[in-house]
Amino acid sequence: MTVNWFPGHMLKARREIQENAKVVDMVIEVVDARAPLSTTNPDLPHLVRGKPIIKVLNKADLADERETRRFISFFQKNGIGAVAADSLRGKGLPDVVRAVERVYAPLAKTLLEKRQRVRPARIMIAGLPNVGKSSFLNSLAGKRVVKTGAVPGVTRGRQWIRIKEGIELLDTPGVMWPKVENDEQGTKLALLAVVGEKAYEDEAVACYLISVLKHRKPEMLKERYRLESWDGEPGELLEEIGGKRGFFLRGGTVDLNKTARAVLEDFRKGGLGRLTLDRLPDEVNS
Ligand SMILES: Nc1nc2c(ncn2[C@@H]2O[C@H](COP(=O)(O)OP(=O)(O)OP(=O)(O)O)[C@@H](O)[C@H]2O)c(=O)[nH]1
Ligand SMILES: [Mg+2]
């Protein structure tokens, strides 16, 4: 029997997204550009009942630029508007605004045809923990933050932020929880700090990272940690890294746990360069 364990706060967050979706015209789903598929929650379209979704591939500054461009055209080919962003430096925002306007255009046209006033496009942000929802919201709102106040009626209590003429943003992003389909995806989520520290072994996550780097950026791995070669198994390389860093336990064995944490921190801070973890579906077997 599978136990369907779903804590109360997760249920509440889901319900909130469902409720908020009713009063918005579209949803911006923030994903991590380093793993745009693994940080997507496949339930979102269902939760928001088919409201248009625009994907923002955030933290694009940490992802491989070429891979990001390929993911964006992949999503676009599948009819999903997608834009790359770096919320810390405010990059990609004009593209986001254009994408919003493009999605809203047909809705605005319908309103005009019905001789109704075209009101501002209303947007909700949603995404997994730590993908950068709040940073993105702040950078999109920028200095132009105008809380337009609670709107009477169904939207009572919700705060809207006027982004520019014609676009309003719900001030609280919806947190989604990941749907972990397999071990590799879970490991990627741990690497990106989407799932908590306790969910995965640091050593296993660091070894996964080393195996990816060994395959995709061996020179970088070798140089960064001054390795003799990159031939070894990930566990052996981790041990060599710890030795080079002087992370020893009493008795002289390498402190693998400390080494793993240092390597993970290195990656998360961008110290290992740009790296995209997900592969496009057509690349999986290549
Ligand atoms: N390099 C880089 N870091 C970013 C970017 N956006 C956010 N971050 C960092 O990622 C971390 C998480 O950002 P938040 O904006 O708090 O993410 P969130 O999705 O709101 O997280 P929760 O509220 O915990 O769900 C912070 O350390 C941010 O500084 C980005 O575009 N590039
Ligand atoms: Mg937040």
mmCIF file of C-alpha atoms and ligand atoms in Angstrom:
data_model
loop_
_atom_site.group_PDB
_atom_site.id
_atom_site.type_symbol
_atom_site.label_atom_id
_atom_site.label_comp_id
_atom_site.label_asym_id
_atom_site.label_seq_id
_atom_site.Cartn_x
_atom_site.Cartn_y
_atom_site.Cartn_z
ATOM 1 C CA MET A 1 0.000 0.000 0.000
ATOM 2 C CA THR A 2 1.298 3.453 -0.805
ATOM 3 C CA VAL A 3 0.954 5.953 1.980
ATOM 4 C CA ASN A 4 -0.236 9.271 0.668
ATOM 5 C CA TRP A 5 1.456 11.531 3.168
ATOM 6 C CA PHE A 6 0.736 15.146 2.486
ATOM 7 C CA PRO A 7 1.160 17.553 5.391
ATOM 8 C CA GLY A 8 -1.416 20.222 6.146
ATOM 9 C CA HIS A 9 0.661 23.194 5.067
ATOM 10 C CA MET A 10 1.176 21.661 1.639
ATOM 11 C CA LEU A 11 -2.545 21.122 1.228
ATOM 12 C CA LYS A 12 -3.173 24.705 2.278
ATOM 13 C CA ALA A 13 -0.628 26.011 -0.233
ATOM 14 C CA ARG A 14 -2.229 23.963 -3.016
ATOM 15 C CA ARG A 15 -5.667 25.262 -2.143
ATOM 16 C CA GLU A 16 -4.359 28.814 -2.125
ATOM 17 C CA ILE A 17 -2.946 28.379 -5.629
ATOM 18 C CA GLN A 18 -6.275 26.952 -6.790
ATOM 19 C CA GLU A 19 -8.176 29.877 -5.301
ATOM 20 C CA ASN A 20 -5.806 32.542 -6.585
ATOM 21 C CA ALA A 21 -5.788 30.994 -10.046
ATOM 22 C CA LYS A 22 -9.472 31.844 -10.334
ATOM 23 C CA VAL A 23 -8.774 35.581 -10.255
ATOM 24 C CA VAL A 24 -5.707 35.759 -12.507
ATOM 25 C CA ASP A 25 -5.409 35.746 -16.273
ATOM 26 C CA MET A 26 -2.166 33.773 -16.344
ATOM 27 C CA VAL A 27 0.455 32.147 -14.161
ATOM 28 C CA ILE A 28 4.205 32.679 -14.229
ATOM 29 C CA GLU A 29 5.882 29.447 -13.221
ATOM 30 C CA VAL A 30 9.397 30.125 -11.958
ATOM 31 C CA VAL A 31 11.739 27.182 -12.548
ATOM 32 C CA ASP A 32 15.496 26.810 -12.077
ATOM 33 C CA ALA A 33 17.264 27.267 -15.420
ATOM 34 C CA ARG A 34 19.767 24.575 -14.393
ATOM 35 C CA ALA A 35 16.981 22.003 -14.313
ATOM 36 C CA PRO A 36 13.917 23.396 -16.087
ATOM 37 C CA LEU A 37 12.199 20.003 -16.271
ATOM 38 C CA SER A 38 13.101 18.652 -12.827
ATOM 39 C CA THR A 39 11.899 21.875 -11.170
ATOM 40 C CA THR A 40 8.582 21.865 -13.011
ATOM 41 C CA ASN A 41 5.575 20.628 -11.094
ATOM 42 C CA PRO A 42 3.460 18.677 -13.580
ATOM 43 C CA ASP A 43 0.341 19.292 -11.467
ATOM 44 C CA LEU A 44 0.364 23.039 -11.994
ATOM 45 C CA PRO A 45 -1.716 23.153 -15.220
ATOM 46 C CA HIS A 46 -4.352 21.044 -13.474
ATOM 47 C CA LEU A 47 -4.262 23.189 -10.302
ATOM 48 C CA VAL A 48 -4.737 26.407 -12.242
ATOM 49 C CA ARG A 49 -7.389 24.846 -14.466
ATOM 50 C CA GLY A 50 -5.827 25.572 -17.788
ATOM 51 C CA LYS A 51 -4.951 29.232 -17.189
ATOM 52 C CA PRO A 52 -2.036 30.110 -19.509
ATOM 53 C CA ILE A 53 1.378 29.411 -17.968
ATOM 54 C CA ILE A 54 4.543 31.313 -18.821
ATOM 55 C CA LYS A 55 7.762 29.658 -17.712
ATOM 56 C CA VAL A 56 10.548 31.809 -16.335
ATOM 57 C CA LEU A 57 13.885 29.984 -16.360
ATOM 58 C CA ASN A 58 15.380 31.841 -13.422
ATOM 59 C CA LYS A 59 19.014 31.769 -12.228
ATOM 60 C CA ALA A 60 19.978 31.720 -15.894
ATOM 61 C CA ASP A 61 23.306 33.231 -14.789
ATOM 62 C CA LEU A 62 24.187 29.834 -13.298
ATOM 63 C CA ALA A 63 23.056 27.708 -16.245
ATOM 64 C CA ASP A 64 24.763 26.921 -19.524
ATOM 65 C CA GLU A 65 23.626 29.643 -21.935
ATOM 66 C CA ARG A 66 23.353 27.383 -24.951
ATOM 67 C CA GLU A 67 21.303 24.825 -23.017
ATOM 68 C CA THR A 68 18.999 27.569 -21.747
ATOM 69 C CA ARG A 69 18.331 28.742 -25.297
ATOM 70 C CA ARG A 70 17.573 25.163 -26.335
ATOM 71 C CA PHE A 71 15.166 24.660 -23.427
ATOM 72 C CA ILE A 72 13.381 27.892 -24.285
ATOM 73 C CA SER A 73 12.841 26.863 -27.881
ATOM 74 C CA PHE A 74 11.805 23.383 -26.689
ATOM 75 C CA PHE A 75 9.087 24.889 -24.477
ATOM 76 C CA GLN A 76 8.020 27.307 -27.186
ATOM 77 C CA LYS A 77 7.743 24.467 -29.702
ATOM 78 C CA ASN A 78 5.403 22.819 -27.216
ATOM 79 C CA GLY A 79 3.258 25.941 -27.063
ATOM 80 C CA ILE A 80 4.545 27.175 -23.704
ATOM 81 C CA GLY A 81 5.853 30.734 -23.470
ATOM 82 C CA ALA A 82 9.320 30.615 -21.875
ATOM 83 C CA VAL A 83 11.817 33.298 -20.927
ATOM 84 C CA ALA A 84 15.252 33.261 -19.256
ATOM 85 C CA ALA A 85 15.869 35.553 -16.285
ATOM 86 C CA ASP A 86 18.507 36.509 -13.770
ATOM 87 C CA SER A 87 16.532 38.036 -10.939
ATOM 88 C CA LEU A 88 19.563 39.205 -8.999
ATOM 89 C CA ARG A 89 20.652 41.441 -11.858
ATOM 90 C CA GLY A 90 17.210 42.145 -13.279
ATOM 91 C CA LYS A 91 17.975 40.465 -16.597
ATOM 92 C CA GLY A 92 15.231 39.163 -18.856
ATOM 93 C CA LEU A 93 12.486 41.351 -17.438
ATOM 94 C CA PRO A 94 11.545 43.102 -20.722
ATOM 95 C CA ASP A 95 11.149 39.646 -22.287
ATOM 96 C CA VAL A 96 8.829 38.642 -19.447
ATOM 97 C CA VAL A 97 6.684 41.731 -19.979
ATOM 98 C CA ARG A 98 6.504 41.011 -23.715
ATOM 99 C CA ALA A 99 5.498 37.398 -23.045
ATOM 100 C CA VAL A 100 2.750 38.569 -20.679
ATOM 101 C CA GLU A 101 1.435 41.038 -23.248
ATOM 102 C CA ARG A 102 1.463 38.369 -25.935
ATOM 103 C CA VAL A 103 -0.572 35.991 -23.761
ATOM 104 C CA TYR A 104 -2.995 38.711 -22.736
ATOM 105 C CA ALA A 105 -3.616 40.112 -26.229
ATOM 106 C CA PRO A 106 -6.363 37.644 -27.234
ATOM 107 C CA LEU A 107 -8.116 38.080 -23.859
ATOM 108 C CA ALA A 108 -8.005 41.851 -24.194
ATOM 109 C CA LYS A 109 -9.400 41.563 -27.701
ATOM 110 C CA THR A 110 -12.340 39.497 -26.464
ATOM 111 C CA LEU A 111 -13.112 42.106 -23.802
ATOM 112 C CA LEU A 112 -13.040 44.849 -26.405
ATOM 113 C CA GLU A 113 -15.343 42.887 -28.666
ATOM 114 C CA LYS A 114 -17.781 42.533 -25.795
ATOM 115 C CA ARG A 115 -17.446 46.299 -25.331
ATOM 116 C CA GLN A 116 -16.034 45.774 -21.859
ATOM 117 C CA ARG A 117 -13.280 47.794 -20.300
ATOM 118 C CA VAL A 118 -9.864 46.185 -20.771
ATOM 119 C CA ARG A 119 -8.570 45.842 -17.235
ATOM 120 C CA PRO A 120 -4.925 45.169 -16.374
ATOM 121 C CA ALA A 121 -3.621 41.648 -16.944
ATOM 122 C CA ARG A 122 -3.455 39.859 -13.618
ATOM 123 C CA ILE A 123 -0.656 37.444 -12.879
ATOM 124 C CA MET A 124 0.252 34.978 -10.168
ATOM 125 C CA ILE A 125 3.759 33.616 -9.584
ATOM 126 C CA ALA A 126 4.200 29.981 -8.573
ATOM 127 C CA GLY A 127 7.086 27.561 -8.234
ATOM 128 C CA LEU A 128 9.043 25.148 -6.067
ATOM 129 C CA PRO A 129 10.929 26.299 -2.956
ATOM 130 C CA ASN A 130 14.145 28.251 -3.529
ATOM 131 C CA VAL A 131 13.814 28.677 -7.303
ATOM 132 C CA GLY A 132 13.782 32.463 -6.806
ATOM 133 C CA LYS A 133 10.070 33.374 -6.756
ATOM 134 C CA SER A 134 10.492 36.228 -4.276
ATOM 135 C CA SER A 135 13.617 37.562 -5.990
ATOM 136 C CA PHE A 136 11.866 37.448 -9.340
ATOM 137 C CA LEU A 137 8.781 39.155 -7.941
ATOM 138 C CA ASN A 138 10.890 41.913 -6.401
ATOM 139 C CA SER A 139 12.934 42.463 -9.505
ATOM 140 C CA LEU A 140 9.812 42.538 -11.680
ATOM 141 C CA ALA A 141 8.130 44.957 -9.299
ATOM 142 C CA GLY A 142 11.318 46.994 -8.994
ATOM 143 C CA LYS A 143 10.978 50.538 -7.750
ATOM 144 C CA ARG A 144 7.644 50.831 -9.439
ATOM 145 C CA VAL A 145 6.005 48.865 -6.651
ATOM 146 C CA VAL A 146 2.522 50.156 -6.208
ATOM 147 C CA LYS A 147 0.301 48.069 -4.051
ATOM 148 C CA THR A 148 -3.025 48.640 -5.671
ATOM 149 C CA GLY A 149 -4.844 47.546 -2.559
ATOM 150 C CA ALA A 150 -7.510 45.028 -1.837
ATOM 151 C CA VAL A 151 -10.051 44.850 -4.601
ATOM 152 C CA PRO A 152 -13.625 44.322 -3.479
ATOM 153 C CA GLY A 153 -15.606 41.254 -4.364
ATOM 154 C CA VAL A 154 -14.038 37.872 -4.945
ATOM 155 C CA THR A 155 -10.570 39.310 -4.693
ATOM 156 C CA ARG A 156 -11.072 40.789 -1.255
ATOM 157 C CA GLY A 157 -7.873 40.698 0.773
ATOM 158 C CA ARG A 158 -5.541 40.078 -2.096
ATOM 159 C CA GLN A 159 -2.833 42.632 -2.721
ATOM 160 C CA TRP A 160 -1.883 43.540 -6.247
ATOM 161 C CA ILE A 161 1.304 45.175 -7.372
ATOM 162 C CA ARG A 162 1.160 47.371 -10.464
ATOM 163 C CA ILE A 163 4.163 46.406 -12.587
ATOM 164 C CA LYS A 164 3.470 48.813 -15.374
ATOM 165 C CA GLU A 165 0.472 50.207 -17.155
ATOM 166 C CA GLY A 166 -1.752 47.237 -17.767
ATOM 167 C CA ILE A 167 -0.015 44.550 -15.684
ATOM 168 C CA GLU A 168 -0.713 43.599 -12.082
ATOM 169 C CA LEU A 169 0.991 40.968 -9.989
ATOM 170 C CA LEU A 170 -0.374 39.117 -6.980
ATOM 171 C CA ASP A 171 1.964 40.017 -4.125
ATOM 172 C CA THR A 172 2.426 36.507 -2.702
ATOM 173 C CA PRO A 173 3.869 33.727 -4.832
ATOM 174 C CA GLY A 174 2.406 30.239 -4.570
ATOM 175 C CA VAL A 175 4.780 27.585 -3.266
ATOM 176 C CA MET A 176 4.533 24.227 -4.962
ATOM 177 C CA TRP A 177 6.072 21.000 -3.785
ATOM 178 C CA PRO A 178 8.137 18.885 -6.139
ATOM 179 C CA LYS A 179 6.809 15.694 -7.558
ATOM 180 C CA VAL A 180 9.833 13.438 -7.334
ATOM 181 C CA GLU A 181 9.560 10.826 -10.052
ATOM 182 C CA ASN A 182 12.940 9.144 -9.650
ATOM 183 C CA ASP A 183 16.185 9.159 -7.693
ATOM 184 C CA GLU A 184 18.127 11.224 -10.184
ATOM 185 C CA GLN A 185 15.528 13.991 -10.166
ATOM 186 C CA GLY A 186 15.506 13.951 -6.349
ATOM 187 C CA THR A 187 19.289 14.249 -6.323
ATOM 188 C CA LYS A 188 19.126 17.232 -8.686
ATOM 189 C CA LEU A 189 16.564 18.899 -6.419
ATOM 190 C CA ALA A 190 18.890 18.359 -3.456
ATOM 191 C CA LEU A 191 21.781 19.813 -5.431
ATOM 192 C CA LEU A 192 19.707 22.899 -6.241
ATOM 193 C CA ALA A 193 18.596 23.122 -2.591
ATOM 194 C CA VAL A 194 14.941 22.774 -3.577
ATOM 195 C CA VAL A 195 14.476 19.901 -1.147
ATOM 196 C CA GLY A 196 15.784 20.153 2.400
ATOM 197 C CA GLU A 197 19.200 19.183 3.656
ATOM 198 C CA LYS A 198 17.949 16.161 5.501
ATOM 199 C CA ALA A 199 16.240 14.532 2.564
ATOM 200 C CA TYR A 200 19.447 13.415 0.862
ATOM 201 C CA GLU A 201 22.957 12.353 1.823
ATOM 202 C CA ASP A 202 25.436 15.126 1.050
ATOM 203 C CA GLU A 203 28.015 12.569 -0.024
ATOM 204 C CA ALA A 204 25.689 10.949 -2.531
ATOM 205 C CA VAL A 205 24.646 14.334 -3.919
ATOM 206 C CA ALA A 206 28.277 15.492 -4.206
ATOM 207 C CA CYS A 207 29.231 12.235 -5.951
ATOM 208 C CA TYR A 208 26.372 12.783 -8.414
ATOM 209 C CA LEU A 209 27.642 16.298 -9.121
ATOM 210 C CA ILE A 210 31.181 15.005 -9.616
ATOM 211 C CA SER A 211 29.959 12.336 -12.028
ATOM 212 C CA VAL A 212 28.096 14.972 -14.076
ATOM 213 C CA LEU A 213 31.127 17.287 -14.113
ATOM 214 C CA LYS A 214 33.419 14.390 -14.995
ATOM 215 C CA HIS A 215 31.277 13.703 -18.032
ATOM 216 C CA ARG A 216 30.538 17.272 -19.111
ATOM 217 C CA LYS A 217 33.297 19.542 -17.812
ATOM 218 C CA PRO A 218 36.262 17.360 -16.846
ATOM 219 C CA GLU A 219 38.894 20.080 -17.344
ATOM 220 C CA MET A 220 37.038 22.409 -15.019
ATOM 221 C CA LEU A 221 36.730 19.741 -12.341
ATOM 222 C CA LYS A 222 40.399 18.880 -12.575
ATOM 223 C CA GLU A 223 41.630 22.444 -12.498
ATOM 224 C CA ARG A 224 39.310 23.695 -9.819
ATOM 225 C CA TYR A 225 40.344 20.985 -7.367
ATOM 226 C CA ARG A 226 43.859 20.440 -8.674
ATOM 227 C CA LEU A 227 43.174 16.770 -9.307
ATOM 228 C CA GLU A 228 45.873 14.558 -10.776
ATOM 229 C CA SER A 229 43.357 13.171 -13.274
ATOM 230 C CA TRP A 230 39.646 12.636 -13.592
ATOM 231 C CA ASP A 231 39.826 8.884 -14.163
ATOM 232 C CA GLY A 232 38.694 7.810 -10.716
ATOM 233 C CA GLU A 233 35.240 6.928 -9.491
ATOM 234 C CA PRO A 234 33.310 9.939 -8.088
ATOM 235 C CA GLY A 235 33.888 8.663 -4.529
ATOM 236 C CA GLU A 236 37.634 8.475 -5.113
ATOM 237 C CA LEU A 237 37.683 11.959 -6.620
ATOM 238 C CA LEU A 238 35.731 13.293 -3.638
ATOM 239 C CA GLU A 239 38.356 11.755 -1.360
ATOM 240 C CA GLU A 240 41.154 13.330 -3.392
ATOM 241 C CA ILE A 241 39.444 16.726 -3.200
ATOM 242 C CA GLY A 242 39.140 16.417 0.586
ATOM 243 C CA GLY A 243 42.816 15.480 0.840
ATOM 244 C CA LYS A 244 43.855 18.476 -1.244
ATOM 245 C CA ARG A 245 41.742 20.738 0.933
ATOM 246 C CA GLY A 246 43.169 19.232 4.107
ATOM 247 C CA PHE A 247 39.837 17.955 5.399
ATOM 248 C CA PHE A 248 40.991 15.097 7.613
ATOM 249 C CA LEU A 249 39.402 13.213 10.455
ATOM 250 C CA ARG A 250 41.401 12.148 13.467
ATOM 251 C CA GLY A 251 43.528 9.214 12.364
ATOM 252 C CA GLY A 252 44.180 10.756 8.983
ATOM 253 C CA THR A 253 41.220 9.591 6.892
ATOM 254 C CA VAL A 254 39.523 12.174 4.680
ATOM 255 C CA ASP A 255 36.396 13.788 6.110
ATOM 256 C CA LEU A 256 34.117 12.911 3.205
ATOM 257 C CA ASN A 257 31.069 14.577 4.677
ATOM 258 C CA LYS A 258 32.821 17.903 5.130
ATOM 259 C CA THR A 259 34.305 17.610 1.658
ATOM 260 C CA ALA A 260 30.890 16.886 0.176
ATOM 261 C CA ARG A 261 29.396 19.942 1.864
ATOM 262 C CA ALA A 262 32.222 22.146 0.591
ATOM 263 C CA VAL A 263 31.771 20.896 -2.992
ATOM 264 C CA LEU A 264 27.997 21.431 -2.821
ATOM 265 C CA GLU A 265 28.453 24.939 -1.503
ATOM 266 C CA ASP A 266 30.917 25.618 -4.293
ATOM 267 C CA PHE A 267 28.372 24.539 -6.874
ATOM 268 C CA ARG A 268 25.472 26.435 -5.321
ATOM 269 C CA LYS A 269 27.472 29.655 -5.266
ATOM 270 C CA GLY A 270 28.366 29.282 -8.928
ATOM 271 C CA GLY A 271 32.011 28.494 -8.113
ATOM 272 C CA LEU A 272 31.991 25.546 -10.494
ATOM 273 C CA GLY A 273 30.805 27.646 -13.414
ATOM 274 C CA ARG A 274 27.629 27.437 -15.403
ATOM 275 C CA LEU A 275 26.099 23.984 -15.491
ATOM 276 C CA THR A 276 22.725 22.715 -16.700
ATOM 277 C CA LEU A 277 21.727 19.429 -15.095
ATOM 278 C CA ASP A 278 18.628 18.493 -17.087
ATOM 279 C CA ARG A 279 18.872 17.201 -20.619
ATOM 280 C CA LEU A 280 16.297 17.746 -23.303
ATOM 281 C CA PRO A 281 14.171 14.639 -23.949
ATOM 282 C CA ASP A 282 15.857 13.977 -27.321
ATOM 283 C CA GLU A 283 19.293 14.015 -25.677
ATOM 284 C CA VAL A 284 18.607 11.562 -22.917
ATOM 285 C CA ASN A 285 20.048 8.581 -24.728
ATOM 286 C CA SER A 286 22.898 10.387 -26.408
HETATM 287 N N1 LIG B 1 22.441 33.499 -9.029
HETATM 288 C C1 LIG B 1 21.151 33.747 -8.842
HETATM 289 N N2 LIG B 1 20.602 33.573 -7.617
HETATM 290 C C2 LIG B 1 19.288 33.833 -7.457
HETATM 291 C C3 LIG B 1 18.469 34.279 -8.532
HETATM 292 N N3 LIG B 1 17.197 34.430 -8.055
HETATM 293 C C4 LIG B 1 17.243 34.102 -6.756
HETATM 294 N N4 LIG B 1 18.493 33.730 -6.378
HETATM 295 C C5 LIG B 1 18.938 33.287 -5.035
HETATM 296 O O1 LIG B 1 18.258 32.067 -4.751
HETATM 297 C C6 LIG B 1 17.894 31.989 -3.377
HETATM 298 C C7 LIG B 1 16.385 31.792 -3.239
HETATM 299 O O2 LIG B 1 15.714 32.953 -3.726
HETATM 300 P P1 LIG B 1 14.238 33.348 -3.243
HETATM 301 O O3 LIG B 1 13.814 34.488 -4.081
HETATM 302 O O4 LIG B 1 14.194 33.483 -1.790
HETATM 303 O O5 LIG B 1 13.461 32.020 -3.680
HETATM 304 P P2 LIG B 1 11.950 31.611 -3.382
HETATM 305 O O6 LIG B 1 11.506 30.790 -4.535
HETATM 306 O O7 LIG B 1 11.138 32.803 -3.047
HETATM 307 O O8 LIG B 1 12.147 30.693 -2.117
HETATM 308 P P3 LIG B 1 11.021 30.256 -1.010
HETATM 309 O O9 LIG B 1 10.293 31.496 -0.599
HETATM 310 O O10 LIG B 1 11.859 29.663 0.073
HETATM 311 O O11 LIG B 1 10.155 29.251 -1.664
HETATM 312 C C8 LIG B 1 18.404 33.290 -2.759
HETATM 313 O O12 LIG B 1 19.662 33.028 -2.186
HETATM 314 C C9 LIG B 1 18.521 34.232 -3.935
HETATM 315 O O13 LIG B 1 19.506 35.227 -3.736
HETATM 316 C C10 LIG B 1 19.073 34.446 -9.836
HETATM 317 O O14 LIG B 1 18.448 34.799 -10.838
HETATM 318 N N5 LIG B 1 20.412 34.164 -9.913
HETATM 319 MG MG MG B 2 10.032 33.341 -1.308
#
